[in-house]
Coordinates of C-alpha atoms and ligand atoms in Angstrom, one line a residue:
Chain M
M1 CA -1.7 6.4 41.6
I2 CA -1.2 3.3 39.5
E3 CA 1.3 0.6 40.6
S4 CA 4.1 0.2 38.1
D5 CA 3.5 -3.5 38.1
S6 CA -0.1 -3.1 36.7
F7 CA 1.1 -0.5 34.3
V8 CA 3.8 -2.8 32.8
Q9 CA 1.4 -5.7 32.8
A10 CA -1.1 -3.7 30.8
L11 CA 1.6 -2.9 28.2
Q12 CA 2.6 -6.6 28.0
D13 CA -1.1 -7.5 27.6
I14 CA -1.4 -5.4 24.5
G15 CA 1.7 -7.0 23.0
F16 CA 4.8 -4.9 24.0
D17 CA 7.7 -7.2 24.6
F18 CA 10.9 -5.1 24.1
F19 CA 11.7 -2.2 26.4
T20 CA 14.7 0.1 26.2
G21 CA 15.5 3.7 27.1
V22 CA 17.3 6.1 29.4
P23 CA 15.9 6.6 33.0
D24 CA 14.0 9.5 34.5
S25 CA 12.9 9.7 38.1
I26 CA 9.2 9.7 37.0
L27 CA 9.9 6.4 35.1
G28 CA 11.9 4.8 37.9
G29 CA 9.2 2.5 39.2
I30 CA 8.3 1.3 35.7
I31 CA 12.0 0.6 34.9
A32 CA 12.4 -1.3 38.2
T33 CA 9.5 -3.5 37.3
L34 CA 10.8 -4.1 33.8
V35 CA 14.3 -5.0 35.1
E36 CA 12.6 -7.4 37.6
R37 CA 10.8 -9.0 34.7
R38 CA 14.0 -9.1 32.6
L39 CA 12.4 -7.1 29.9
Y40 CA 14.6 -4.0 30.0
T41 CA 17.6 -3.3 27.7
P42 CA 19.4 -0.1 28.9
A43 CA 20.6 2.4 26.3
V44 CA 23.1 5.3 26.7
R45 CA 21.2 7.9 24.6
E46 CA 17.6 8.2 23.5
D47 CA 18.4 8.2 19.8
E48 CA 20.3 4.9 20.4
A49 CA 17.3 3.6 22.2
V50 CA 14.9 4.6 19.4
A51 CA 17.2 2.9 16.8
M52 CA 17.5 -0.2 18.9
A53 CA 13.7 -0.4 19.1
A54 CA 13.6 0.0 15.3
G55 CA 15.9 -3.0 14.9
A56 CA 13.9 -5.0 17.4
Y57 CA 10.7 -4.1 15.5
M58 CA 12.1 -5.5 12.3
A59 CA 13.1 -8.6 14.1
G60 CA 9.5 -9.2 15.2
K61 CA 9.3 -7.4 18.5
V62 CA 6.8 -4.8 19.7
P63 CA 9.0 -2.1 21.2
T64 CA 8.7 0.6 23.8
V65 CA 11.2 3.4 24.4
L66 CA 11.3 5.1 27.8
M67 CA 12.7 8.6 28.0
Q68 CA 12.6 12.0 29.8
N69 CA 11.2 14.6 27.5
S70 CA 14.6 16.1 27.2
G71 CA 15.5 12.9 25.4
L72 CA 12.9 13.8 22.8
G73 CA 15.3 16.6 21.7
T74 CA 18.1 14.0 21.6
S75 CA 16.2 11.5 19.5
L76 CA 14.2 13.8 17.2
N77 CA 16.4 13.2 14.2
T78 CA 16.2 9.5 14.5
L79 CA 12.4 9.6 15.0
I80 CA 12.1 11.7 11.9
S81 CA 14.7 10.2 9.5
L82 CA 14.3 6.6 10.7
N83 CA 10.9 5.8 12.2
L84 CA 8.7 8.2 10.3
I85 CA 10.4 7.8 6.9
Y86 CA 10.7 4.1 7.2
R87 CA 7.4 3.6 8.9
Q88 CA 8.7 1.9 11.9
P89 CA 6.4 2.1 14.9
C90 CA 7.3 2.1 18.6
L91 CA 5.7 3.3 21.8
L92 CA 7.4 6.4 23.3
L93 CA 6.8 6.5 27.1
I94 CA 7.8 10.1 27.8
S95 CA 8.0 11.6 31.2
W96 CA 6.6 15.2 31.2
R97 CA 9.2 17.2 33.1
G98 CA 8.5 21.0 33.3
F99 CA 4.7 20.5 33.2
Q100 CA 3.1 23.9 33.7
G101 CA 6.4 25.5 34.6
Q102 CA 6.7 23.5 37.9
D103 CA 10.2 22.1 37.7
A104 CA 13.9 22.8 37.6
P105 CA 14.9 25.5 35.0
E106 CA 16.4 23.0 32.6
H107 CA 13.0 21.4 32.0
L108 CA 10.9 24.5 31.4
V109 CA 11.3 25.1 27.7
M110 CA 10.8 21.5 26.7
G111 CA 8.0 21.1 29.3
Q112 CA 6.2 23.9 27.5
S113 CA 6.9 23.0 23.9
M114 CA 6.9 19.2 23.9
T115 CA 3.4 18.7 22.6
Q116 CA 3.9 21.3 19.8
L117 CA 7.1 19.5 18.9
L118 CA 5.3 16.2 18.6
D119 CA 2.5 17.8 16.6
A120 CA 4.9 19.5 14.3
V121 CA 6.5 16.2 13.3
R122 CA 3.1 14.4 13.4
I123 CA 3.8 11.9 16.2
P124 CA 0.4 11.1 17.7
H125 CA 0.4 11.6 21.5
R126 CA -1.9 11.4 24.5
T127 CA -1.4 12.2 28.2
F128 CA -1.9 9.1 30.4
T129 CA -4.1 9.4 33.4
E130 CA -5.4 6.9 36.0
Q131 CA -9.0 7.7 35.1
S132 CA -8.5 7.1 31.3
A133 CA -6.0 4.3 31.6
V134 CA -8.1 1.7 29.8
D135 CA -8.8 4.0 26.9
D136 CA -5.2 5.2 26.8
F137 CA -3.9 1.6 26.4
K138 CA -6.6 0.9 23.8
W139 CA -5.7 4.1 21.9
T140 CA -2.0 3.1 22.1
A141 CA -2.5 -0.3 20.6
Q142 CA -4.8 0.9 17.9
T143 CA -2.7 3.8 16.8
F144 CA 0.5 1.8 16.8
M145 CA -1.0 -0.9 14.6
K146 CA -2.9 1.4 12.3
M147 CA -0.3 4.1 11.6
H148 CA 3.1 2.4 11.7
V149 CA 4.7 5.4 13.3
P150 CA 5.9 6.2 16.8
V151 CA 3.1 6.9 19.3
A152 CA 3.7 8.8 22.5
L153 CA 2.2 8.4 25.9
L154 CA 3.0 11.3 28.2
L155 CA 3.5 10.6 31.9
K156 CA 3.2 13.3 34.5
K157 CA 4.7 13.1 37.9
G158 CA 2.8 11.0 40.4
V159 CA 0.6 9.1 37.9
V160 CA 2.5 5.8 38.0
K161 CA 4.2 4.9 41.2
G162 CA 7.9 5.7 41.0
I163 CA 10.8 4.4 43.2
Q164 CA 10.1 7.3 45.5
P165 CA 6.4 8.1 45.2
Chain R
M1 CA 46.3 14.2 3.9
R2 CA 48.0 10.9 2.9
P3 CA 46.2 7.8 4.0
E4 CA 47.8 5.6 6.8
E5 CA 50.7 3.6 5.5
G6 CA 49.7 0.4 3.9
T7 CA 46.2 1.5 2.9
I8 CA 45.5 0.6 -0.6
Q9 CA 42.0 -0.4 -1.2
S10 CA 39.0 1.9 -1.6
R11 CA 35.8 1.5 0.5
S12 CA 33.9 0.0 -2.3
R13 CA 36.5 -2.7 -2.9
A14 CA 36.4 -3.5 0.8
I15 CA 32.6 -3.6 0.8
E16 CA 32.7 -5.9 -2.2
A17 CA 35.1 -8.2 -0.4
V18 CA 32.9 -8.3 2.7
M19 CA 29.7 -8.9 0.8
S20 CA 31.3 -11.7 -1.2
L21 CA 31.7 -13.6 2.1
I22 CA 28.2 -13.1 3.3
T23 CA 25.7 -15.9 3.0
D24 CA 22.4 -15.6 5.0
Q25 CA 23.6 -13.0 7.5
L26 CA 21.6 -9.8 8.2
V27 CA 23.4 -6.6 7.1
I28 CA 22.8 -3.1 8.3
I29 CA 24.6 -0.3 6.5
C30 CA 25.2 3.2 7.7
N31 CA 24.2 6.4 5.9
G32 CA 26.0 8.1 3.1
F33 CA 28.2 6.5 0.5
P34 CA 28.6 3.1 2.3
S35 CA 24.8 2.4 1.8
R36 CA 24.9 3.6 -1.8
E37 CA 27.9 1.5 -2.7
A38 CA 26.6 -1.6 -0.9
F39 CA 23.3 -1.2 -2.7
H40 CA 24.9 -1.0 -6.1
L41 CA 27.4 -3.7 -5.5
A42 CA 25.4 -6.3 -3.7
D43 CA 21.7 -5.5 -3.0
R44 CA 19.7 -8.3 -1.3
P45 CA 16.6 -8.4 0.9
Q46 CA 18.7 -9.1 4.0
N47 CA 20.3 -5.6 3.6
F48 CA 19.0 -2.7 5.6
Y49 CA 20.2 0.7 4.2
M50 CA 20.1 3.5 6.8
I51 CA 19.8 6.4 4.4
G52 CA 19.0 9.1 6.9
S53 CA 20.0 8.9 10.6
M54 CA 23.7 9.2 11.0
G55 CA 25.4 7.2 13.8
V56 CA 22.7 4.8 14.6
A57 CA 23.4 1.8 12.3
P58 CA 25.0 -0.2 15.1
A59 CA 22.1 0.5 17.4
I60 CA 19.7 -0.8 14.8
G61 CA 21.9 -3.9 14.4
L62 CA 22.0 -4.3 18.2
G63 CA 18.2 -4.3 18.4
V64 CA 18.1 -7.0 15.7
A65 CA 20.9 -9.0 17.3
L66 CA 19.3 -9.0 20.7
S67 CA 15.9 -10.0 19.3
K68 CA 17.3 -12.8 17.0
P69 CA 20.2 -14.3 18.9
E70 CA 20.3 -17.2 16.4
K71 CA 21.1 -14.9 13.4
K72 CA 24.4 -13.3 12.8
V73 CA 24.1 -9.5 12.4
I74 CA 26.7 -7.5 10.4
V75 CA 26.9 -3.7 10.6
L76 CA 28.8 -1.9 7.9
D77 CA 29.8 1.5 9.3
G78 CA 32.0 4.6 8.6
D79 CA 34.4 6.3 10.9
G80 CA 32.4 9.5 11.0
N81 CA 29.3 7.5 11.9
V82 CA 31.1 5.6 14.7
L83 CA 32.3 8.9 16.1
M84 CA 28.8 10.4 16.1
G85 CA 27.3 7.3 17.9
M86 CA 30.3 6.4 20.0
G87 CA 28.1 5.7 23.1
T88 CA 26.8 2.6 21.3
L89 CA 30.3 1.0 21.4
A90 CA 29.7 1.0 25.2
T91 CA 26.2 -0.5 24.9
V92 CA 27.6 -3.2 22.6
G93 CA 30.5 -3.8 24.9
A94 CA 28.3 -4.1 27.9
L95 CA 25.5 -6.2 26.5
R96 CA 27.9 -8.4 24.6
P97 CA 25.7 -9.9 21.9
K98 CA 27.6 -12.9 20.6
N99 CA 26.1 -12.6 17.1
F100 CA 27.2 -9.0 16.4
V101 CA 30.0 -8.1 13.9
H102 CA 30.8 -4.4 13.4
V103 CA 32.8 -3.6 10.3
V104 CA 34.1 -0.1 10.1
F105 CA 35.4 1.4 6.9
D106 CA 37.8 4.0 8.1
N107 CA 38.9 6.5 5.5
E108 CA 39.6 9.2 8.1
V109 CA 37.1 11.5 6.5
Y110 CA 33.4 12.4 6.2
G111 CA 33.6 11.0 2.7
S112 CA 29.9 11.4 1.8
T113 CA 30.0 15.2 2.4
G114 CA 33.3 16.1 0.6
N115 CA 36.1 14.4 2.5
Q116 CA 36.4 16.7 5.5
P117 CA 38.8 15.1 8.0
T118 CA 37.4 13.2 11.0
F119 CA 39.2 12.5 14.3
S120 CA 39.8 8.8 13.4
R121 CA 43.3 9.6 12.3
V122 CA 44.2 10.4 15.9
V123 CA 41.5 8.5 17.8
R124 CA 41.9 4.8 17.3
L125 CA 38.4 3.5 17.0
D126 CA 39.5 -0.1 17.2
Q127 CA 41.1 0.6 20.6
V128 CA 38.0 2.4 21.8
A129 CA 36.0 -0.7 20.9
K130 CA 38.5 -2.9 22.7
A131 CA 38.2 -0.7 25.8
A132 CA 34.4 -0.8 25.6
G133 CA 34.4 -4.6 25.8
Y134 CA 34.2 -5.9 22.2
V135 CA 35.6 -9.4 22.4
N136 CA 37.4 -9.6 19.1
V137 CA 39.0 -6.5 17.5
E138 CA 41.2 -6.4 14.4
R139 CA 42.6 -3.6 12.3
V140 CA 43.4 -4.4 8.7
H141 CA 44.7 -2.7 5.6
E142 CA 45.0 -5.3 2.9
R143 CA 42.2 -7.3 1.2
E144 CA 43.8 -10.6 2.1
D145 CA 43.8 -9.7 5.8
L146 CA 40.3 -8.4 5.6
V147 CA 39.0 -11.7 4.1
Y148 CA 40.9 -13.8 6.7
E149 CA 39.7 -11.8 9.7
F150 CA 36.1 -11.3 8.5
K151 CA 35.8 -15.0 7.9
D152 CA 37.2 -15.7 11.4
M153 CA 34.7 -13.2 12.9
L154 CA 31.8 -14.8 11.1
A155 CA 32.7 -18.1 12.8
K156 CA 33.6 -16.7 16.2
E157 CA 31.4 -15.5 19.1
G158 CA 31.4 -11.7 19.3
P159 CA 30.8 -8.9 19.7
S160 CA 33.6 -8.3 17.1
M161 CA 34.9 -5.2 15.4
L162 CA 36.9 -5.3 12.2
L163 CA 38.3 -1.9 11.4
V164 CA 39.3 -1.7 7.7
K165 CA 41.6 1.2 6.7
V166 CA 40.5 2.4 3.2
T167 CA 41.3 5.3 0.9
D168 CA 39.0 8.3 0.6
Q169 CA 38.2 7.4 -3.0
A170 CA 34.4 7.0 -3.7
D171 CA 32.6 5.1 -6.5
D172 CA 30.4 7.1 -8.8
V173 CA 27.2 5.6 -7.7
G174 CA 23.7 7.0 -7.3
R175 CA 21.3 6.9 -4.5
V176 CA 19.7 3.8 -3.0
L177 CA 16.8 3.1 -5.4
L178 CA 14.3 1.8 -2.9
E179 CA 11.6 3.5 -0.9
P180 CA 12.4 3.5 2.9
P181 CA 9.1 1.7 3.8
D182 CA 9.9 -1.0 1.3
I183 CA 13.4 -1.4 2.8
T184 CA 11.7 -1.9 6.2
Q185 CA 9.1 -4.5 4.9
R186 CA 11.7 -6.4 2.8
F187 CA 14.1 -6.6 5.7
K188 CA 11.4 -7.6 8.2
K189 CA 10.3 -10.4 5.9
A190 CA 13.9 -11.6 5.3
I191 CA 14.3 -12.0 9.1
E192 CA 11.1 -14.0 9.6
Ligands
TPP201 C1 22.9 14.2 11.9 C2 23.6 14.3 10.6 N1 24.6 15.1 10.4 C3 25.3 15.2 9.3 C4 24.9 14.5 8.2 C5 25.6 14.6 6.8 N2 26.4 13.4 6.5 C6 25.9 12.5 5.8 S1 27.0 11.2 5.6 C7 28.2 12.0 6.5 C8 29.6 11.5 6.6 C9 29.7 10.1 7.1 O1 31.0 9.8 7.3 P1 31.6 8.3 7.5 O2 30.7 7.6 8.4 O3 33.0 8.4 7.8 O4 31.3 7.6 6.1 P2 32.1 7.9 4.7 O5 31.2 8.7 3.8 O6 33.4 8.6 5.0 O7 32.4 6.5 4.1 C10 27.7 13.2 7.0 C11 28.5 14.2 7.8 C12 23.8 13.6 8.4 N3 23.4 12.8 7.4 N4 23.2 13.5 9.6
MG202 MG1 34.6 8.1 6.7

C-alpha cells in the first residue's frame, strides 16, 4: 500500500497544483493529505468540480478532480461538452467502487461499466497500482500534456492508504 | 405569463448595459441565448462562452476566481442555468471569493428552448444566494438600477449576485462563431 503523502507528492512533482472533488472512502487518505497541504477545494457535485477545474486550468493551474466512479455519471455531460469539446485537460482520480462485483449493490453497474463508459467517450484511462506507480505517473503527465483532454487514473480499494486502511 | 411588475428591458439590453461597464474583467457566460447575445453584442478575448454544459458557468468562474484572486471575474447567467447548478451557490457562498460577481438574467423561462416556465417566478434566486452566503445581493428591474448596482459590485468585495429581471424577448442572433478550442486558447491567453 502507498502512503497518501507520497502519492500526493508524486502528483505535485509532475505539476498538479489545483485539487477539487467530492469524497469517497477510498480517496479519504489522499483528501486528508491535500487538506493538510492546503491544496484542496471542496465541491458539492462532480460536474461542478470538473467545471471548476476547467476554470483553474484556463487560469494557469494544472488541475486534478477526485471522485467516486458514481460521480463519473454525474459529470459525464460536463466532461463531454466542456472538457472534450473545448480541449481542456484535467486528471480524474476515480475510485473504482464495485470492482469485480465486490461492493454494495448501488456500485455494481458502474463498477462493471466504468471503463467501457470512458472508452466510449475516449477518455484515456489506466488503473493505478503500487508496482506500476512510476509508469502510471509518467503516463499521466505525458497523456495530459499531449492530448489536452481529461485523463483518468482508476484507484481500487487498498492501493493508496485511506483514513481507515 | 406576464413578467414581474416593473420589468421592462430585454436580456440583450441588460447584457449590453453590463458589457458597457466592463473594462479588463474576465467574463464567463452561460449556455444558450445569453452566450449568443453577448458574442454578437460585445465579443472580446476575455469572454468565455459556455456553449454546451448547462448550469456550470459559475463553477468555471469560481475556478478562475480562486486561481487568479487579483482579477475580477464576472459570470453572466440565466435563471434556468442557476436552478440546474444551484449547489454551486453554496460553494460560492462557503468559499467566499472576493473577486466574484454573479449576474443572473432572470426571465422566468428557459428562453433558449422556447420559453418554457422555470421555477424562478416562485423561488427567489437572489434570496437563495443570500442564504448561501453571497455578501452583496441585489435585485433590479430598470437599467438605471442595473448600472448603479453593477458598478457598485465591481468596486466592492464579493461574492456578489446581481439578479436582473428581464423580459422573455430574445434577439435574433446566430450561434457563437468561434470554435470551442479557440475560445479556450484565447481566454487562457487573455488571463496570462
Ligand atoms: C443538460 C442540458 N439540459 C438541457 C439543455 C437545453 N437547454 C439549453 S439552454 C436552456 C435554457 C437555459 O435557460 P436560462 O438559463 O434561463 O437562459 P435563457 O435562455 O432563459 O436566457 C436549455 C434547457 C442543455 N443545453 N443541457
Ligand atoms: Mg431564463
